[in-house]
Tab-separated table of C-alpha atoms and ligand atoms in Angstrom:
chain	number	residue	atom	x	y	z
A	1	UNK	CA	60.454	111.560	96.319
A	2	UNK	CA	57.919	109.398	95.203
A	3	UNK	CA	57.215	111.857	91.748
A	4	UNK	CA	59.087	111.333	89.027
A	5	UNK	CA	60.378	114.661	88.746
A	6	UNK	CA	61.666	114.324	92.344
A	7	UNK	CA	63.548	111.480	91.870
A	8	UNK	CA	67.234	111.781	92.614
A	9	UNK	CA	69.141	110.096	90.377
A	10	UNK	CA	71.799	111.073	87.315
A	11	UNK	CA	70.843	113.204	84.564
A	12	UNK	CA	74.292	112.386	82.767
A	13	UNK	CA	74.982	109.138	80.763
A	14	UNK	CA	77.203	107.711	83.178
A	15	UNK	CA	78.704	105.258	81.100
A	16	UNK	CA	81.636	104.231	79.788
A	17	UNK	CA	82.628	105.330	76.116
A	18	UNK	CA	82.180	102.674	74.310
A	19	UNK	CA	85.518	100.856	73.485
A	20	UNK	CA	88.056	103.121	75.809
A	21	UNK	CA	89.491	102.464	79.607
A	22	UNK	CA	89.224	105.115	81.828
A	23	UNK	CA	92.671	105.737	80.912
A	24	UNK	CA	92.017	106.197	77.410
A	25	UNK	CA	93.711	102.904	76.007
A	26	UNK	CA	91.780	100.501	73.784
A	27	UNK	CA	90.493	97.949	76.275
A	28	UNK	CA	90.977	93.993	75.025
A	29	UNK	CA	88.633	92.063	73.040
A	30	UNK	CA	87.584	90.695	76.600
A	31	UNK	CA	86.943	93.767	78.285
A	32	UNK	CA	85.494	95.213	75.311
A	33	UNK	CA	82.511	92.796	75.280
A	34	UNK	CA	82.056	92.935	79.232
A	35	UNK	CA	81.867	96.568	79.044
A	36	UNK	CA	79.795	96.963	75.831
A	37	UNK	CA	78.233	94.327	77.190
A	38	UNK	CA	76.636	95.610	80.363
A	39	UNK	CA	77.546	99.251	79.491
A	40	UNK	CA	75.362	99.166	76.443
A	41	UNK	CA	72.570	97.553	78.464
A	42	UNK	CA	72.732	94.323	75.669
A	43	UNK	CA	72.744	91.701	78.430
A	44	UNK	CA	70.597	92.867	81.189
A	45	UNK	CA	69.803	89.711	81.012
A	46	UNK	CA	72.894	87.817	80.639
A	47	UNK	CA	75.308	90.018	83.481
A	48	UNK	CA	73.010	88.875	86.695
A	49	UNK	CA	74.230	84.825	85.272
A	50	UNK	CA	77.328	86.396	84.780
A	51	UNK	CA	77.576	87.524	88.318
A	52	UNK	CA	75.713	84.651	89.758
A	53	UNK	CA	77.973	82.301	87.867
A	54	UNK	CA	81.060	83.577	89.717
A	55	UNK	CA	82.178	81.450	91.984
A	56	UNK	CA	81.392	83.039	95.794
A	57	UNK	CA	82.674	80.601	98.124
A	58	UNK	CA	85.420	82.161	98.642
A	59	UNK	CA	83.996	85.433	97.947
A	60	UNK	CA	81.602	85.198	100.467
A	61	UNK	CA	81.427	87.392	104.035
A	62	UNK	CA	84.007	89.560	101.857
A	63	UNK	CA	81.603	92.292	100.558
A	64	UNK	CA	78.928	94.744	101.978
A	65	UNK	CA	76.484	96.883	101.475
A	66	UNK	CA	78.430	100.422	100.804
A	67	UNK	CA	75.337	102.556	101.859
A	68	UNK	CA	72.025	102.362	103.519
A	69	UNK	CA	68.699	104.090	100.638
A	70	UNK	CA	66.165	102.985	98.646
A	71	UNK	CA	66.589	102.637	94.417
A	72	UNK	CA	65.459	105.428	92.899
A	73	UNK	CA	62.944	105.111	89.593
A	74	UNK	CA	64.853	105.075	86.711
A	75	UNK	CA	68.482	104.637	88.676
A	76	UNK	CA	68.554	101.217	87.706
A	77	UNK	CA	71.468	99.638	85.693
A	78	UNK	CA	70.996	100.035	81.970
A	79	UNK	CA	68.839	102.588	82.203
A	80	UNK	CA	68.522	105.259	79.149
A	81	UNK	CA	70.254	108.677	80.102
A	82	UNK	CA	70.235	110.069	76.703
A	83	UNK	CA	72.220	107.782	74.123
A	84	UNK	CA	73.505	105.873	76.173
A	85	UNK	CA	73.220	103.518	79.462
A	86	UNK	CA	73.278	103.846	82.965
A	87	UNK	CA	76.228	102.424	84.143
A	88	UNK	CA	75.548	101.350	87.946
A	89	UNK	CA	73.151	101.541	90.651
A	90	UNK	CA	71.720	104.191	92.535
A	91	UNK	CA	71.056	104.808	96.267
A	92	UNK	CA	69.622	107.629	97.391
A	93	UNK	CA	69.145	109.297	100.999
A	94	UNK	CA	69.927	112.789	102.570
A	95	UNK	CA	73.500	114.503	102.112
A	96	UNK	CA	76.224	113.393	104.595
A	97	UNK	CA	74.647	109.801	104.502
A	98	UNK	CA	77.906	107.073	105.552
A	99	UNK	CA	79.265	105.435	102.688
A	100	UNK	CA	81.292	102.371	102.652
A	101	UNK	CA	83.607	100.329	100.756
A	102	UNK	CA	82.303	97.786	99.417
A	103	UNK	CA	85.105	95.313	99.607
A	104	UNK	CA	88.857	94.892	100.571
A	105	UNK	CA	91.309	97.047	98.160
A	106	UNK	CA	92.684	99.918	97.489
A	107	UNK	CA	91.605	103.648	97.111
A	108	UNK	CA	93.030	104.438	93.294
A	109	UNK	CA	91.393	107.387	92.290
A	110	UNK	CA	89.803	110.056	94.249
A	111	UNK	CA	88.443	113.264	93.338
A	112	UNK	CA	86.444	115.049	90.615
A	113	UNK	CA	85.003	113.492	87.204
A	114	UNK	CA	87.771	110.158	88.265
A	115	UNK	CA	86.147	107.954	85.510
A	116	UNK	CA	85.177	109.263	81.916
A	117	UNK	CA	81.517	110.369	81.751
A	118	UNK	CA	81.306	110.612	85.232
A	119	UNK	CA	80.263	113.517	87.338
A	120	UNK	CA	81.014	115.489	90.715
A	121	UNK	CA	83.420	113.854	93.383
A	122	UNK	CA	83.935	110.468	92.833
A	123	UNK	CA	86.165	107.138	94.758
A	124	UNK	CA	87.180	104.087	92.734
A	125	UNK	CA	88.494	100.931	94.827
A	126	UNK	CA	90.566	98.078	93.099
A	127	UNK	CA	89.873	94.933	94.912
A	128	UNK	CA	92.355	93.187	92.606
A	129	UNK	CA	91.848	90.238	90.060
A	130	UNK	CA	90.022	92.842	87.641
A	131	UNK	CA	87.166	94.111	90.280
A	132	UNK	CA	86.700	97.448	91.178
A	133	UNK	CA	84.033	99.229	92.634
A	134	UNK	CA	83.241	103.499	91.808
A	135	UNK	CA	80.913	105.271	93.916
A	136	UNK	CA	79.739	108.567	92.653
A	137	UNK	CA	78.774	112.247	93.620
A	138	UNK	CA	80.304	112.029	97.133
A	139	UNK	CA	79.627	114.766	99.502
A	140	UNK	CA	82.740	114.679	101.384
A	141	UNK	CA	85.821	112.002	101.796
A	142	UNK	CA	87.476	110.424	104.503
A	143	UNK	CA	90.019	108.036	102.419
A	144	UNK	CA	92.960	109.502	100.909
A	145	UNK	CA	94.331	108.683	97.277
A	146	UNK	CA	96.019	105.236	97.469
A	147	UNK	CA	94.796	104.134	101.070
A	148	UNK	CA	94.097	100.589	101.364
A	149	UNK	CA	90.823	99.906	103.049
A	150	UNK	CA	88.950	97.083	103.969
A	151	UNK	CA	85.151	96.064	103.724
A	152	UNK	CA	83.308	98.373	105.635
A	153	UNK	CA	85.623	101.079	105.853
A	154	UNK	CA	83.858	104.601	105.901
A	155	UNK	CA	84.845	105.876	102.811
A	156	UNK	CA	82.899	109.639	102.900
A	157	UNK	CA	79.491	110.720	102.427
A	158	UNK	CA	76.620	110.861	100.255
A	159	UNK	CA	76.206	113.606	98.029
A	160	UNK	CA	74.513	115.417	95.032
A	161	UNK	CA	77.782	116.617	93.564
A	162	UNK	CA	77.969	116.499	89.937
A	163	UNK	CA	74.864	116.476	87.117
A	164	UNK	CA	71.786	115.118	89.594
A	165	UNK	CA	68.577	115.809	90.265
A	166	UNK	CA	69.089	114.815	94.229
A	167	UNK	CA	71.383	112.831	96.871
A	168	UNK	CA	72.346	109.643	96.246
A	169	UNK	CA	75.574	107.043	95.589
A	170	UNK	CA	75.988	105.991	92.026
A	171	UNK	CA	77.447	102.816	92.816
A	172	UNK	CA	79.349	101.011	89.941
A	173	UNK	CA	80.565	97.495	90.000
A	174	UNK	CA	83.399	96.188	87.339
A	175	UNK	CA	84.923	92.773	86.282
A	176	UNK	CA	87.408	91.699	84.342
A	177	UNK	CA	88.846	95.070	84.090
A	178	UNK	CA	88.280	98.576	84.656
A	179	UNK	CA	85.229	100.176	82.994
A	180	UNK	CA	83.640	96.589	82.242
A	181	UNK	CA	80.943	97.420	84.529
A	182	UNK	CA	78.298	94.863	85.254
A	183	UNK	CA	74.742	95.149	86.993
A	184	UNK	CA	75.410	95.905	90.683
A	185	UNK	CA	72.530	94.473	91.924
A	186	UNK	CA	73.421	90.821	90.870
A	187	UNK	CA	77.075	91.161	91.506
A	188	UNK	CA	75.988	92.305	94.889
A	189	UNK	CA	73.927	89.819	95.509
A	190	UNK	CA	75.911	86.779	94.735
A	191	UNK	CA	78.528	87.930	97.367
A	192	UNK	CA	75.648	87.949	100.158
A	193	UNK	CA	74.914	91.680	99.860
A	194	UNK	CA	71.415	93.143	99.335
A	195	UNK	CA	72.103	96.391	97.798
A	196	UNK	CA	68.401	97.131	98.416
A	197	UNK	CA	68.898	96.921	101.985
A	198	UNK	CA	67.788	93.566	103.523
A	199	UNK	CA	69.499	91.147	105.254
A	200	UNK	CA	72.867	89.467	104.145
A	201	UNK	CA	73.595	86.298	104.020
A	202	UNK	CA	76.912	84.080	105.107
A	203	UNK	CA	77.022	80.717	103.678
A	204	UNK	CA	78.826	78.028	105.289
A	205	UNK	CA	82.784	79.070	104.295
A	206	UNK	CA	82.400	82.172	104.501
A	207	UNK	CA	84.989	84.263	106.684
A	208	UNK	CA	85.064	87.674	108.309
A	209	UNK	CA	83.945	90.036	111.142
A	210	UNK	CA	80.367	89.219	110.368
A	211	UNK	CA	81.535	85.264	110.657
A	212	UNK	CA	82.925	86.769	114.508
A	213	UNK	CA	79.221	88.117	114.980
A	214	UNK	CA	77.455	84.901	114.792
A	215	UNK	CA	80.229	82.960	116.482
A	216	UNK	CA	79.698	85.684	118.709
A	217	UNK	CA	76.011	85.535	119.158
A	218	UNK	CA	75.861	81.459	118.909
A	219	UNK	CA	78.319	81.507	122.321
A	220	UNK	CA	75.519	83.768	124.272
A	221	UNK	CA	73.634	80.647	123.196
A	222	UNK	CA	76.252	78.663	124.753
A	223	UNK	CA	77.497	76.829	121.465
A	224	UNK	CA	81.437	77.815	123.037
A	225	UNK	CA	82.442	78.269	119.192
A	226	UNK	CA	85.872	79.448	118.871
A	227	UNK	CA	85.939	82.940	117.871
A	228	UNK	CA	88.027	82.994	114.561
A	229	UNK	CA	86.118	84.633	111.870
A	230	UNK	CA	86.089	81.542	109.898
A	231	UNK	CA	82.543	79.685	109.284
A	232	UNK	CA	83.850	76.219	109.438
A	233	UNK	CA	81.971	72.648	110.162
A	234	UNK	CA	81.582	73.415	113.581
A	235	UNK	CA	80.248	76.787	113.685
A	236	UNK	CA	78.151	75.670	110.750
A	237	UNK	CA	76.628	72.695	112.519
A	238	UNK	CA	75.634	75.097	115.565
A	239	UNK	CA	74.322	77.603	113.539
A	240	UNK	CA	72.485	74.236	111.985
A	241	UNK	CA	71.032	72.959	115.262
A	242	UNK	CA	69.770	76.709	116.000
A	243	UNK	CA	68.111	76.980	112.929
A	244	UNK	CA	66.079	72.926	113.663
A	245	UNK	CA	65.258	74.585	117.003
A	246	UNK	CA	63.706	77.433	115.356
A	247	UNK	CA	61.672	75.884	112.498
A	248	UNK	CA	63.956	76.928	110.277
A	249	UNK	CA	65.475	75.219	107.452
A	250	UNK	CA	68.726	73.760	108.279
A	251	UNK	CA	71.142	75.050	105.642
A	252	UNK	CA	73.546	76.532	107.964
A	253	UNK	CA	72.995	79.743	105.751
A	254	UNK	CA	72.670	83.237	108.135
A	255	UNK	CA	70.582	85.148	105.630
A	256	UNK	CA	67.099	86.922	105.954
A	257	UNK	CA	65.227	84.625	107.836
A	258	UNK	CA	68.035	83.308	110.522
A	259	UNK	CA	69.425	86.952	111.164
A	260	UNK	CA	66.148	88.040	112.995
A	261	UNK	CA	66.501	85.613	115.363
A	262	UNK	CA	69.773	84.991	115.988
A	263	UNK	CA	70.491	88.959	117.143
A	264	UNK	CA	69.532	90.440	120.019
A	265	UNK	CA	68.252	93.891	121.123
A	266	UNK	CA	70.947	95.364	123.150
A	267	UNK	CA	71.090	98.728	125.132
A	268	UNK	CA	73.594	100.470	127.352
A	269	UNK	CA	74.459	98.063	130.862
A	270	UNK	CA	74.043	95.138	128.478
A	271	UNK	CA	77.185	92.198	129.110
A	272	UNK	CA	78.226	89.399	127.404
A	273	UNK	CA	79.128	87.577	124.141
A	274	UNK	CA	76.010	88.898	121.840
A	275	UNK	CA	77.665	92.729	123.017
A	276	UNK	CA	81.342	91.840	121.301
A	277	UNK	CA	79.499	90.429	118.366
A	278	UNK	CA	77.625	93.397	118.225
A	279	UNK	CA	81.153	95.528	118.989
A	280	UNK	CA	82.793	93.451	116.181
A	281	UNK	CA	80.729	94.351	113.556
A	282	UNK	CA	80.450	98.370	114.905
A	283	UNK	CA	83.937	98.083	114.425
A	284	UNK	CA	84.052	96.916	110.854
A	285	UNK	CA	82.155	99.898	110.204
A	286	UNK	CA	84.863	102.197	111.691
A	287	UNK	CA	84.125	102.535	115.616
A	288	UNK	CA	87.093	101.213	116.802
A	289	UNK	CA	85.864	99.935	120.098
A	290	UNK	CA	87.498	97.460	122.235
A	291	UNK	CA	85.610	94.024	122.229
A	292	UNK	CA	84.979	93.938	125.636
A	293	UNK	CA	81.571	92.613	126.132
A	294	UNK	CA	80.531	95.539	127.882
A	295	UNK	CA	78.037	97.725	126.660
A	296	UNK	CA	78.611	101.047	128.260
A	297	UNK	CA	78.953	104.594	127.131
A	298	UNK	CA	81.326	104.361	124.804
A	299	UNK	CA	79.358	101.717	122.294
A	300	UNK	CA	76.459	103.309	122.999
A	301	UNK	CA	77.380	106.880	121.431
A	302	UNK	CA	79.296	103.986	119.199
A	303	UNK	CA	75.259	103.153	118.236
A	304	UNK	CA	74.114	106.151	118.010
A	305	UNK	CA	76.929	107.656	115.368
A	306	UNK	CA	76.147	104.867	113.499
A	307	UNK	CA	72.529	104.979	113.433
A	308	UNK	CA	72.990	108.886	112.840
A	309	UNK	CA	75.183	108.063	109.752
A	310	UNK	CA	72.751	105.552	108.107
A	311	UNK	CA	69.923	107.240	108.674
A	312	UNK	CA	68.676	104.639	111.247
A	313	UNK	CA	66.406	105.725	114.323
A	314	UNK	CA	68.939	106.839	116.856
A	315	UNK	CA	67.872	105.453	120.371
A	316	UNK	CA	71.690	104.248	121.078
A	317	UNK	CA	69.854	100.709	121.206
A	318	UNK	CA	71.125	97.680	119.226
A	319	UNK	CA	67.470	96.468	117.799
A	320	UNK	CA	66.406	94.216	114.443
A	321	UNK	CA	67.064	97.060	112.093
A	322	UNK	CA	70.509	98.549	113.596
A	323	UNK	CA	72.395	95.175	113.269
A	324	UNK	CA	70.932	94.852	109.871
A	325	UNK	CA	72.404	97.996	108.803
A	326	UNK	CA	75.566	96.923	110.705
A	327	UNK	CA	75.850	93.356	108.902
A	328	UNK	CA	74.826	94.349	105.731
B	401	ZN	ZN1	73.741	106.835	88.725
């Protein structure tokens, strides 16, 4: 994987005609520069400020990372496939890989060649407000046209379907309308989501099952937060005083360098507040297990599905890099 010629990524354009919707109409002056925009490649520099500029408060705790691989060379927004520009981000791993949606929304399209230039089995997700999300040459799905999912949501399975040289997600991300894609990598990132794999990170505001993990994890602690989802002053301010008490800086932010130390490793006969945390956020990635504390057989096969699907060592044991995966 590491030679060139190895490298699975798109051999097709994968972008957007230049001045058309998916659905053939004209798009608006505004969507026409976003898309030509990004599509074209012209502001590689100028979409990450784009995406950074948006405002992620509220945004925040609301996306994740829809699948677990490593960036392929050349699979890199804006990069040349023939005349024209790669439209989104590639993730590769092995076939049958989980995939997951990105955000809140709903399933709109679903099937074969769903987006103009596109190739093999493809999802697209409309999170409202203009935002939607495609993810590309899908092995298998397990949403149905017009199901409404939320973040996390197994969504199918990477695949090499289409015109590719290997296994991966081609993972599109558009604003202000659809086909005005923008870098995925930046868009990503200003939501708290590290496409490339690393930790995320929850800023103080932020709300969601991953806000219910560190509650969660701050009450085996003893901080007695109320477990609500939402990170307010005072689960901020005990998140704070951890961070003093680990030489950390006290920003209230659970990102790459708090995450490590806030989880625990957890195996089967574990009990107690870190296990629902660590329940809650299996269950935002589909397990459906009751948040009982308990850590018995049923979240440990929980684990090990999980760990199977995301191509994770599976040991059925909660460590570092599982809950990354699972918070991501
Ligand atoms: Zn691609």
């Amino acid at each position: 994987m590491c030679e060139h010629h190895g490298e699975p990524t798109d051999i097709q354009p994968e972008a957007e005609p230049p001045g058309r919707t998916s659905s053939g109409r004209r798009l608006s002056r505004r969507g026409l520069l976003a898309g030509a925009g990004a599509g074209l490649g012209l502001a590689l520099v100028g979409a990450p400020r784009l995406a950074q500029a948006a405002s992620t408060l509220s945004l925040n705790g609301a996306w994740c990372d829809p699948a677990r691989g490593s960036f392929p060379n050349g699979g890199h927004f804006g990069a040349p496939r023939g005349n024209a520009k790669h439209a989104g981000q590639d993730i590769s791993n092995p076939v049958g890989t989980a995939l997951y949606a990105a955000a809140a929304g709903t399933v709109i399209r679903r099937g074969v060649g769903v987006l103009p230039g596109r190739t093999g089995n493809g999802i697209v997700i409309d999170h409202g407000g203009g935002t939607y999300t495609y993810y590309g040459h899908l092995n298998s799905f397990s949403v149905s046209q017009g199901a409404k999912v939320v973040a996390g949501r197994p969504i199918g399975t990477m695949g090499a379907t289409g015109n590719v040289t290997g296994p991966h997600l081609h993972f599109e991300t558009h604003t202000g309308g659809l086909g005005a894609v923008v870098d995925p990598v930046p868009f990503m990132s200003a939501r708290g989501v590290d496409l490339r794999g690393g930790w995320c990170r929850l800023n103080p505001g932020a709300s969601g099952q991953r806000v219910r993990a560190v509650q969660s994890l701050m009450n085996q602690r003893g901080a007695g937060l109320v477990v609500d989802g939402a990170y307010g002053k005072v689960s901020s301010d005990a998140v704070k005083a951890f961070q003093k008490s680990k030489g950390l800086v006290a920003d209230g932010q659970v990102g790459p360098l708090t995450w490590p130390v806030l989880v625990y490793t957890l195996r089967q006969g574990a009990k107690g507040d870190h296990v629902k945390g660590l329940q809650v956020v299996l269950n935002k990635r589909g397990a459906g297990l009751v948040v009982d504390g308990e850590f018995g057989g049923v979240s440990t096969t929980a684990v090990r599905t999980f760990q199977g699907a995301n191509r994770l060592v599976v040991d059925g044991e909660a460590g570092p890099l599982t809950w990354q995966a699972l918070v991501a």
